[in-house]
XYZ file of N, CA, C and O in Angstrom:
644
model
N 8.233 -43.229 21.231
C 8.817 -42.331 22.220
C 10.151 -42.910 22.659
O 10.278 -44.090 22.900
N 11.115 -42.058 22.762
C 12.440 -42.455 23.193
C 12.764 -41.677 24.458
O 12.486 -40.488 24.552
N 13.325 -42.346 25.459
C 13.686 -41.691 26.717
C 15.184 -41.839 26.921
O 15.728 -42.923 26.793
N 15.844 -40.740 27.227
C 17.266 -40.765 27.568
C 17.446 -40.001 28.858
O 16.727 -39.056 29.132
N 18.436 -40.404 29.634
C 18.634 -39.763 30.932
C 20.000 -39.139 31.063
O 20.981 -39.641 30.532
N 20.029 -38.049 31.792
C 21.264 -37.428 32.229
C 21.440 -37.785 33.689
O 21.211 -38.911 34.106
N 21.822 -36.800 34.507
C 21.923 -37.017 35.950
C 20.538 -37.244 36.530
O 19.534 -36.969 35.897
N 20.469 -37.672 37.753
C 19.187 -37.934 38.404
C 18.595 -36.641 38.949
O 18.838 -36.253 40.071
N 17.803 -35.946 38.134
C 17.169 -34.717 38.594
C 15.656 -34.865 38.697
O 15.007 -34.046 39.310
N 15.110 -35.872 38.040
C 13.672 -36.115 37.995
C 12.921 -35.060 37.191
O 11.711 -35.039 37.205
N 13.614 -34.162 36.509
C 12.984 -33.197 35.618
C 13.068 -33.764 34.208
O 14.105 -34.275 33.790
N 11.944 -33.654 33.472
C 11.902 -34.236 32.134
C 11.542 -33.186 31.094
O 10.652 -32.365 31.316
N 12.232 -33.257 29.966
C 12.022 -32.336 28.860
C 11.547 -33.135 27.654
O 12.213 -34.080 27.240
N 10.398 -32.755 27.112
C 9.904 -33.351 25.872
C 10.465 -32.529 24.720
O 10.227 -31.325 24.634
N 11.221 -33.192 23.851
C 11.795 -32.543 22.677
C 10.992 -32.988 21.466
O 10.945 -34.173 21.146
N 10.340 -32.025 20.812
C 9.517 -32.308 19.639
C 10.281 -31.782 18.428
O 10.366 -30.566 18.213
N 10.848 -32.697 17.672
C 11.716 -32.330 16.534
C 11.740 -33.495 15.550
O 12.007 -34.628 15.954
N 11.475 -33.226 14.285
C 11.452 -34.298 13.290
C 12.785 -34.507 12.584
O 13.021 -35.571 12.022
N 13.668 -33.538 12.615
C 14.962 -33.677 11.941
C 15.950 -34.342 12.891
O 16.267 -33.804 13.955
N 16.445 -35.519 12.508
C 17.227 -36.358 13.423
C 18.498 -35.695 13.951
O 18.865 -35.917 15.101
N 19.178 -34.882 13.151
C 20.399 -34.243 13.652
C 20.084 -33.182 14.714
O 20.796 -33.074 15.717
N 19.019 -32.405 14.495
C 18.610 -31.446 15.528
C 18.160 -32.167 16.790
O 18.483 -31.748 17.903
N 17.404 -33.248 16.619
C 16.937 -34.025 17.770
C 18.117 -34.531 18.585
O 18.144 -34.389 19.809
N 19.118 -35.089 17.908
C 20.307 -35.586 18.619
C 21.013 -34.447 19.353
O 21.393 -34.602 20.515
N 21.184 -33.314 18.697
C 21.827 -32.160 19.325
C 21.059 -31.719 20.572
O 21.644 -31.530 21.642
N 19.741 -31.577 20.452
C 18.943 -31.121 21.588
C 18.978 -32.122 22.738
O 19.076 -31.740 23.900
N 18.911 -33.412 22.411
C 18.996 -34.447 23.459
C 20.341 -34.355 24.162
O 20.414 -34.375 25.398
N 21.414 -34.241 23.399
C 22.745 -34.150 23.997
C 22.874 -32.925 24.899
O 23.423 -33.008 26.007
N 22.364 -31.785 24.450
C 22.457 -30.566 25.253
C 21.625 -30.655 26.533
O 22.094 -30.286 27.609
N 20.410 -31.155 26.414
C 19.529 -31.240 27.589
C 20.068 -32.247 28.602
O 20.065 -31.985 29.808
N 20.557 -33.390 28.132
C 21.114 -34.374 29.076
C 22.406 -33.854 29.707
O 22.720 -34.212 30.838
N 23.119 -32.980 28.998
C 24.314 -32.351 29.570
C 23.956 -31.536 30.813
O 24.742 -31.451 31.760
N 22.765 -30.961 30.835
C 22.297 -30.223 32.005
C 21.818 -31.150 33.121
O 21.544 -30.704 34.230
N 21.657 -32.430 32.804
C 21.238 -33.388 33.818
C 19.766 -33.720 33.800
O 19.263 -34.351 34.719
N 19.058 -33.313 32.760
C 17.629 -33.584 32.679
C 17.357 -34.793 31.806
O 18.076 -35.070 30.854
N 16.283 -35.485 32.114
C 15.835 -36.616 31.309
C 15.109 -36.078 30.081
O 14.440 -35.054 30.155
N 15.249 -36.767 28.952
C 14.564 -36.332 27.743
C 13.548 -37.361 27.275
O 13.748 -38.567 27.403
N 12.452 -36.847 26.749
C 11.435 -37.617 26.052
C 11.425 -37.048 24.640
O 11.573 -35.832 24.468
N 11.244 -37.875 23.634
C 11.310 -37.395 22.264
C 10.052 -37.740 21.480
O 9.483 -38.813 21.662
N 9.662 -36.808 20.612
C 8.554 -37.030 19.698
C 8.948 -36.434 18.354
O 9.541 -35.352 18.297
N 8.604 -37.147 17.270
C 9.012 -36.711 15.933
C 7.873 -36.132 15.105
O 8.083 -35.726 13.973
N 6.664 -36.067 15.663
C 5.551 -35.418 14.975
C 4.553 -34.903 16.008
O 4.694 -35.162 17.199
N 3.570 -34.173 15.534
C 2.618 -33.535 16.434
C 1.751 -34.501 17.215
O 1.528 -34.314 18.412
N 1.249 -35.536 16.553
C 0.395 -36.517 17.250
C 1.166 -37.225 18.362
O 0.647 -37.401 19.463
N 2.392 -37.608 18.063
C 3.221 -38.250 19.087
C 3.518 -37.278 20.224
O 3.495 -37.653 21.403
N 3.757 -36.019 19.896
C 4.032 -35.010 20.920
C 2.840 -34.857 21.860
O 3.011 -34.796 23.087
N 1.641 -34.798 21.310
C 0.440 -34.671 22.135
C 0.283 -35.872 23.058
O -0.013 -35.724 24.250
N 0.489 -37.065 22.511
C 0.344 -38.288 23.316
C 1.381 -38.340 24.435
O 1.045 -38.608 25.583
N 2.644 -38.090 24.100
C 3.708 -38.137 25.108
C 3.468 -37.078 26.182
O 3.598 -37.350 27.375
N 3.104 -35.864 25.773
C 2.854 -34.794 26.745
C 1.711 -35.164 27.683
O 1.803 -34.966 28.902
N 0.639 -35.716 27.143
C -0.520 -36.087 27.969
C -0.212 -37.278 28.874
O -0.651 -37.320 30.025
N 0.551 -38.245 28.366
C 0.872 -39.445 29.148
C 1.950 -39.202 30.196
O 1.903 -39.746 31.290
N 2.949 -38.396 29.855
C 4.139 -38.246 30.704
C 4.186 -36.949 31.509
O 4.944 -36.851 32.465
N 3.426 -35.921 31.107
C 3.433 -34.613 31.763
C 4.859 -34.129 32.071
O 5.268 -33.998 33.223
N 5.622 -33.843 31.010
C 7.003 -33.377 31.219
C 7.040 -32.022 31.917
O 6.025 -31.323 32.009
N 8.221 -31.643 32.383
C 8.397 -30.372 33.078
C 8.624 -29.209 32.121
O 8.483 -28.043 32.509
N 8.995 -29.517 30.868
C 9.255 -28.503 29.849
C 9.103 -29.170 28.489
O 9.419 -30.354 28.341
N 8.648 -28.391 27.504
C 8.552 -28.890 26.133
C 9.338 -27.957 25.220
O 9.181 -26.734 25.292
N 10.184 -28.543 24.374
C 10.878 -27.812 23.312
C 10.147 -28.161 22.024
O 10.101 -29.333 21.630
N 9.558 -27.172 21.345
C 8.656 -27.418 20.225
C 9.200 -26.880 18.909
O 9.423 -25.680 18.760
N 9.390 -27.781 17.950
C 9.750 -27.397 16.585
C 8.526 -26.780 15.915
O 7.389 -27.037 16.316
N 8.739 -25.976 14.883
C 7.611 -25.332 14.205
C 7.065 -26.159 13.051
O 5.862 -26.192 12.825
N 7.912 -26.844 12.317
C 7.482 -27.573 11.132
C 7.579 -29.065 11.386
O 8.661 -29.638 11.373
N 6.428 -29.674 11.602
C 6.353 -31.105 11.862
C 5.645 -31.775 10.690
O 4.905 -31.128 9.957
N 5.840 -33.086 10.506
C 5.272 -33.755 9.337
C 3.742 -33.750 9.275
O 3.174 -33.716 8.192
N 3.074 -33.771 10.416
C 1.618 -33.928 10.413
C 0.832 -32.681 10.792
O -0.352 -32.570 10.478
N 1.437 -31.738 11.482
C 0.777 -30.479 11.850
C 1.844 -29.486 12.281
O 2.981 -29.855 12.545
N 1.463 -28.231 12.368
C 2.437 -27.213 12.770
C 2.675 -27.266 14.276
O 1.820 -27.730 15.045
N 3.822 -26.762 14.685
C 4.099 -26.649 16.107
C 3.092 -25.746 16.803
O 2.713 -25.988 17.954
N 2.621 -24.702 16.117
C 1.615 -23.802 16.682
C 0.339 -24.577 16.999
O -0.262 -24.395 18.062
N -0.080 -25.463 16.103
C -1.285 -26.262 16.346
C -1.096 -27.188 17.544
O -2.000 -27.346 18.366
N 0.081 -27.798 17.660
C 0.355 -28.666 18.812
C 0.271 -27.857 20.099
O -0.356 -28.285 21.076
N 0.864 -26.668 20.111
C 0.836 -25.812 21.303
C -0.603 -25.448 21.657
O -0.994 -25.524 22.827
N -1.391 -25.071 20.676
C -2.804 -24.725 20.943
C -3.536 -25.898 21.593
O -4.295 -25.718 22.550
N -3.316 -27.095 21.082
C -3.988 -28.273 21.642
C -3.507 -28.567 23.060
O -4.301 -28.944 23.924
N -2.214 -28.367 23.308
C -1.694 -28.573 24.660
C -2.294 -27.556 25.626
O -2.606 -27.884 26.775
N -2.456 -26.322 25.186
C -3.015 -25.272 26.043
C -4.516 -25.475 26.280
O -5.043 -25.019 27.290
N -5.187 -26.167 25.373
C -6.621 -26.445 25.544
C -6.886 -27.646 26.443
O -8.020 -27.874 26.837
N -5.852 -28.404 26.763
C -5.997 -29.628 27.556
C -5.558 -29.345 28.998
O -4.413 -28.939 29.234
N -6.458 -29.540 29.936
C -6.188 -29.189 31.337
C -4.876 -29.766 31.883
O -4.091 -29.033 32.480
N -4.587 -31.055 31.716
C -3.356 -31.594 32.314
C -2.064 -30.996 31.743
O -1.060 -30.923 32.437
N -2.083 -30.553 30.488
C -0.858 -30.038 29.863
C -0.826 -28.511 29.779
O 0.172 -27.941 29.343
N -1.863 -27.857 30.210
C -2.020 -26.410 30.051
C -0.868 -25.600 30.654
O -0.444 -24.604 30.098
N -0.354 -26.003 31.790
C 0.649 -25.178 32.478
C 2.089 -25.621 32.242
O 3.002 -25.057 32.835
N 2.311 -26.583 31.364
C 3.686 -27.004 31.065
C 4.362 -25.897 30.250
O 3.849 -25.494 29.209
N 5.503 -25.394 30.687
C 6.209 -24.377 29.905
C 6.636 -24.945 28.551
O 7.067 -26.094 28.457
N 6.511 -24.113 27.509
C 6.875 -24.519 26.153
C 7.800 -23.470 25.561
O 7.480 -22.276 25.552
N 8.947 -23.935 25.065
C 9.875 -23.080 24.336
C 9.801 -23.479 22.867
O 10.060 -24.625 22.518
N 9.436 -22.529 22.010
C 9.413 -22.768 20.569
C 10.848 -22.710 20.048
O 11.604 -21.810 20.411
N 11.202 -23.665 19.212
C 12.531 -23.714 18.592
C 12.278 -23.774 17.091
O 11.719 -24.755 16.603
N 12.663 -22.717 16.351
C 12.249 -22.632 14.964
C 13.276 -21.932 14.095
O 14.146 -21.220 14.590
N 13.145 -22.149 12.791
C 13.946 -21.416 11.820
C 13.536 -19.950 11.910
O 12.381 -19.645 12.173
N 14.459 -19.066 11.682
C 14.172 -17.633 11.787
C 13.309 -17.189 10.607
O 13.797 -16.741 9.589
N 11.998 -17.364 10.745
C 11.041 -16.954 9.721
C 10.227 -15.789 10.259
O 9.836 -15.784 11.425
N 9.972 -14.836 9.422
C 9.208 -13.659 9.864
C 7.839 -14.048 10.388
O 7.090 -14.741 9.728
N 7.548 -13.603 11.589
C 6.224 -13.778 12.147
C 5.992 -15.036 12.949
O 5.026 -15.112 13.696
N 6.845 -16.057 12.814
C 6.562 -17.289 13.532
C 6.673 -17.090 15.036
O 5.898 -17.661 15.790
N 7.579 -16.255 15.486
C 7.713 -16.040 16.929
C 6.438 -15.442 17.518
O 6.007 -15.824 18.592
N 5.793 -14.529 16.803
C 4.534 -13.948 17.284
C 3.442 -15.013 17.335
O 2.690 -15.091 18.303
N 3.359 -15.834 16.294
C 2.361 -16.913 16.266
C 2.601 -17.896 17.403
O 1.655 -18.368 18.038
N 3.864 -18.209 17.672
C 4.195 -19.149 18.752
C 3.803 -18.578 20.109
O 3.208 -19.275 20.937
N 4.119 -17.326 20.340
C 3.765 -16.698 21.613
C 2.254 -16.561 21.746
O 1.695 -16.804 22.813
N 1.579 -16.192 20.657
C 0.120 -16.072 20.688
C -0.554 -17.415 20.954
O -1.597 -17.469 21.592
N 0.037 -18.499 20.457
C -0.529 -19.841 20.668
C -0.340 -20.314 22.101
O -1.049 -21.211 22.555
N 0.627 -19.730 22.824
C 0.827 -20.114 24.209
C 2.242 -20.520 24.572
O 2.488 -20.947 25.698
N 3.191 -20.391 23.639
C 4.585 -20.677 24.004
C 5.056 -19.629 25.002
O 4.626 -18.479 24.977
N 5.939 -20.042 25.884
C 6.447 -19.156 26.922
C 7.704 -18.425 26.506
O 8.051 -17.398 27.085
N 8.405 -18.966 25.510
C 9.642 -18.370 25.032
C 9.938 -18.954 23.666
O 9.294 -19.914 23.246
N 10.918 -18.377 22.971
C 11.324 -18.942 21.691
C 12.820 -18.797 21.504
O 13.463 -17.923 22.078
N 13.363 -19.690 20.677
C 14.773 -19.695 20.307
C 14.823 -19.920 18.807
O 14.148 -20.809 18.290
N 15.615 -19.130 18.095
C 15.765 -19.283 16.653
C 16.896 -20.249 16.324
O 17.923 -20.255 16.997
N 16.681 -21.063 15.275
C 17.741 -21.915 14.744
C 18.499 -21.091 13.705
O 17.881 -20.321 12.988
N 19.794 -21.235 13.585
C 20.634 -22.099 14.418
C 20.744 -21.525 15.825
O 20.810 -20.311 16.006
N 20.727 -22.423 16.783
C 20.727 -21.996 18.178
C 22.125 -21.644 18.654
O 23.119 -22.150 18.128
N 22.179 -20.804 19.659
C 23.394 -20.585 20.428
C 23.308 -21.572 21.592
O 22.381 -21.489 22.408
N 24.231 -22.511 21.664
C 24.152 -23.553 22.695
C 24.112 -22.961 24.096
O 23.313 -23.398 24.930
N 24.922 -21.951 24.365
C 24.954 -21.392 25.722
C 23.627 -20.703 26.056
O 23.106 -20.852 27.161
N 23.072 -19.957 25.117
C 21.780 -19.291 25.331
C 20.678 -20.334 25.514
O 19.845 -20.217 26.411
N 20.673 -21.355 24.667
C 19.684 -22.424 24.703
C 19.714 -23.140 26.053
O 18.682 -23.328 26.695
N 20.900 -23.511 26.500
C 21.048 -24.198 27.786
C 20.623 -23.304 28.947
O 19.948 -23.765 29.881
N 20.995 -22.040 28.904
C 20.620 -21.114 29.989
C 19.105 -20.937 30.046
O 18.527 -20.885 31.136
N 18.461 -20.857 28.885
C 17.007 -20.691 28.871
C 16.313 -21.926 29.438
O 15.407 -21.819 30.261
N 16.742 -23.108 29.012
C 16.162 -24.358 29.525
C 16.350 -24.431 31.035
O 15.409 -24.713 31.780
N 17.561 -24.188 31.476
C 17.857 -24.272 32.902
C 17.063 -23.244 33.705
O 16.628 -23.519 34.819
N 16.827 -22.066 33.131
C 16.069 -21.039 33.863
C 14.626 -21.480 34.089
O 14.053 -21.189 35.128
N 14.040 -22.194 33.139
C 12.679 -22.695 33.327
C 12.644 -23.843 34.333
O 11.738 -23.913 35.165
N 13.612 -24.732 34.263
C 13.564 -25.941 35.084
C 14.142 -25.776 36.488
O 13.869 -26.586 37.356
N 14.912 -24.757 36.723
C 15.530 -24.582 38.040
C 14.631 -23.846 39.025
O 14.975 -23.706 40.188
N 13.465 -23.408 38.577
C 12.602 -22.592 39.426
C 11.541 -23.376 40.179
O 10.720 -22.799 40.829
N 11.524 -24.674 40.063
C 10.513 -25.450 40.779
C 9.505 -26.065 39.839
O 9.631 -25.998 38.637
N 8.468 -26.618 40.403
C 7.459 -27.365 39.653
C 6.476 -26.410 38.995
O 5.779 -25.666 39.662
N 6.405 -26.444 37.665
C 5.493 -25.578 36.920
C 4.037 -25.844 37.278
O 3.205 -24.959 37.185
N 3.697 -27.035 37.696
C 2.302 -27.366 37.971
C 1.779 -26.614 39.190
O 0.595 -26.468 39.362
N 2.674 -26.076 40.017
C 2.238 -25.287 41.165
C 2.039 -23.816 40.798
O 1.460 -23.066 41.562
N 2.541 -23.385 39.639
C 2.521 -21.983 39.269
C 1.202 -21.532 38.655
O 0.856 -20.370 38.733
N 0.479 -22.421 37.998
C -0.729 -22.026 37.284
C -0.385 -21.377 35.964
O 0.741 -20.991 35.710
N -1.374 -21.244 35.113
C -1.126 -20.765 33.758
C -0.598 -19.339 33.714
O 0.205 -19.003 32.868
N -0.998 -18.474 34.615
C -0.553 -17.086 34.550
C 0.881 -16.914 35.008
O 1.494 -15.905 34.710
N 1.449 -17.888 35.697
C 2.803 -17.754 36.200
C 3.859 -18.387 35.329
O 5.025 -18.363 35.670
N 3.478 -18.942 34.176
C 4.447 -19.669 33.347
C 5.635 -18.826 32.964
O 6.762 -19.233 33.121
N 5.398 -17.646 32.431
C 6.507 -16.836 31.937
C 7.366 -16.297 33.062
O 8.527 -15.978 32.857
N 6.816 -16.204 34.240
C 7.554 -15.617 35.360
C 8.739 -16.458 35.789
O 9.644 -15.946 36.435
N 8.786 -17.742 35.422
C 9.892 -18.582 35.865
C 11.165 -18.323 35.088
O 12.232 -18.750 35.498
N 11.085 -17.657 33.971
C 12.273 -17.474 33.138
C 13.124 -16.319 33.637
O 12.633 -15.353 34.196
N 14.397 -16.444 33.406
C 15.359 -15.425 33.775
C 15.096 -14.151 32.978
O 14.872 -14.193 31.783
N 15.145 -13.016 33.608
C 14.826 -11.743 32.958
C 15.806 -11.381 31.841
O 15.518 -10.518 31.030
N 16.962 -12.046 31.765
C 17.887 -11.780 30.669
C 17.245 -12.092 29.325
O 17.686 -11.623 28.299
N 16.198 -12.900 29.308
C 15.560 -13.323 28.073
C 14.229 -12.629 27.855
O 13.421 -13.085 27.090
N 13.990 -11.504 28.517
C 12.671 -10.897 28.464
C 12.205 -10.590 27.053
O 11.011 -10.570 26.790
N 13.092 -10.381 26.122
C 12.690 -10.130 24.747
C 12.212 -11.375 24.035
O 11.595 -11.286 22.987
N 12.474 -12.518 24.579
C 12.084 -13.757 23.936
C 11.120 -14.558 24.793
O 10.902 -15.716 24.538
N 10.554 -13.939 25.787
C 9.666 -14.645 26.696
C 8.317 -13.947 26.703
O 8.234 -12.729 26.781
N 7.287 -14.731 26.638
C 5.931 -14.210 26.628
C 5.611 -13.564 27.976
O 5.726 -14.193 29.012
N 5.232 -12.330 27.943
C 4.770 -11.629 29.144
C 3.590 -10.758 28.787
O 3.450 -9.654 29.296
N 2.749 -11.246 27.879
C 1.535 -10.555 27.454
C 1.788 -9.116 27.019
O 1.038 -8.215 27.323
N 2.881 -8.923 26.283
C 3.118 -7.623 25.685
C 2.850 -7.736 24.193
O 2.924 -8.806 23.641
N 2.509 -6.647 23.539
C 2.086 -6.708 22.148
C 3.144 -7.259 21.200
O 2.834 -7.998 20.308
N 4.380 -6.890 21.355
C 5.458 -7.355 20.485
C 6.662 -7.715 21.331
O 6.954 -7.034 22.302
N 7.401 -8.789 20.966
C 8.620 -9.089 21.700
C 9.655 -7.983 21.509
O 9.713 -7.383 20.442
N 10.445 -7.761 22.510
C 11.545 -6.795 22.429
C 12.770 -7.594 22.053
O 13.028 -8.645 22.601
N 13.575 -7.163 21.167
C 14.715 -8.000 20.830
C 15.730 -7.382 20.056
O 16.226 -6.697 19.493
């Protein structure tokens, strides 16, 4: 696990990404917003870091060396301490993965290649609304800015986009 800090906000983002250039980009962008980052390069490490550190937000890659991002999300949602942590899926634009990510419990998704401004606004919208642990599982999606409603889970059959 690697920890990097931006400004002193006390909000932490777990970035789960196995490709080093994407990981560096995401760390740089998140620290630019002033949030601390925790990093994991595979699913097992992501589960351990999430359970040990209880971050305020998780950015989840879809293709990890040891298991899929969907499987990691399912395991996080099945574990009481990590159940209410907001998760944004970050994935290659593959047909159907966004539905699988939302069905597994992700709160939002972003397609690679990312738009830095959209990515930063989405992260900030989740983290600027207060402590997710006070919201409960049903309130996770409500913290996101409505500008992203097509990419945010709100228990609708298909994302609008």
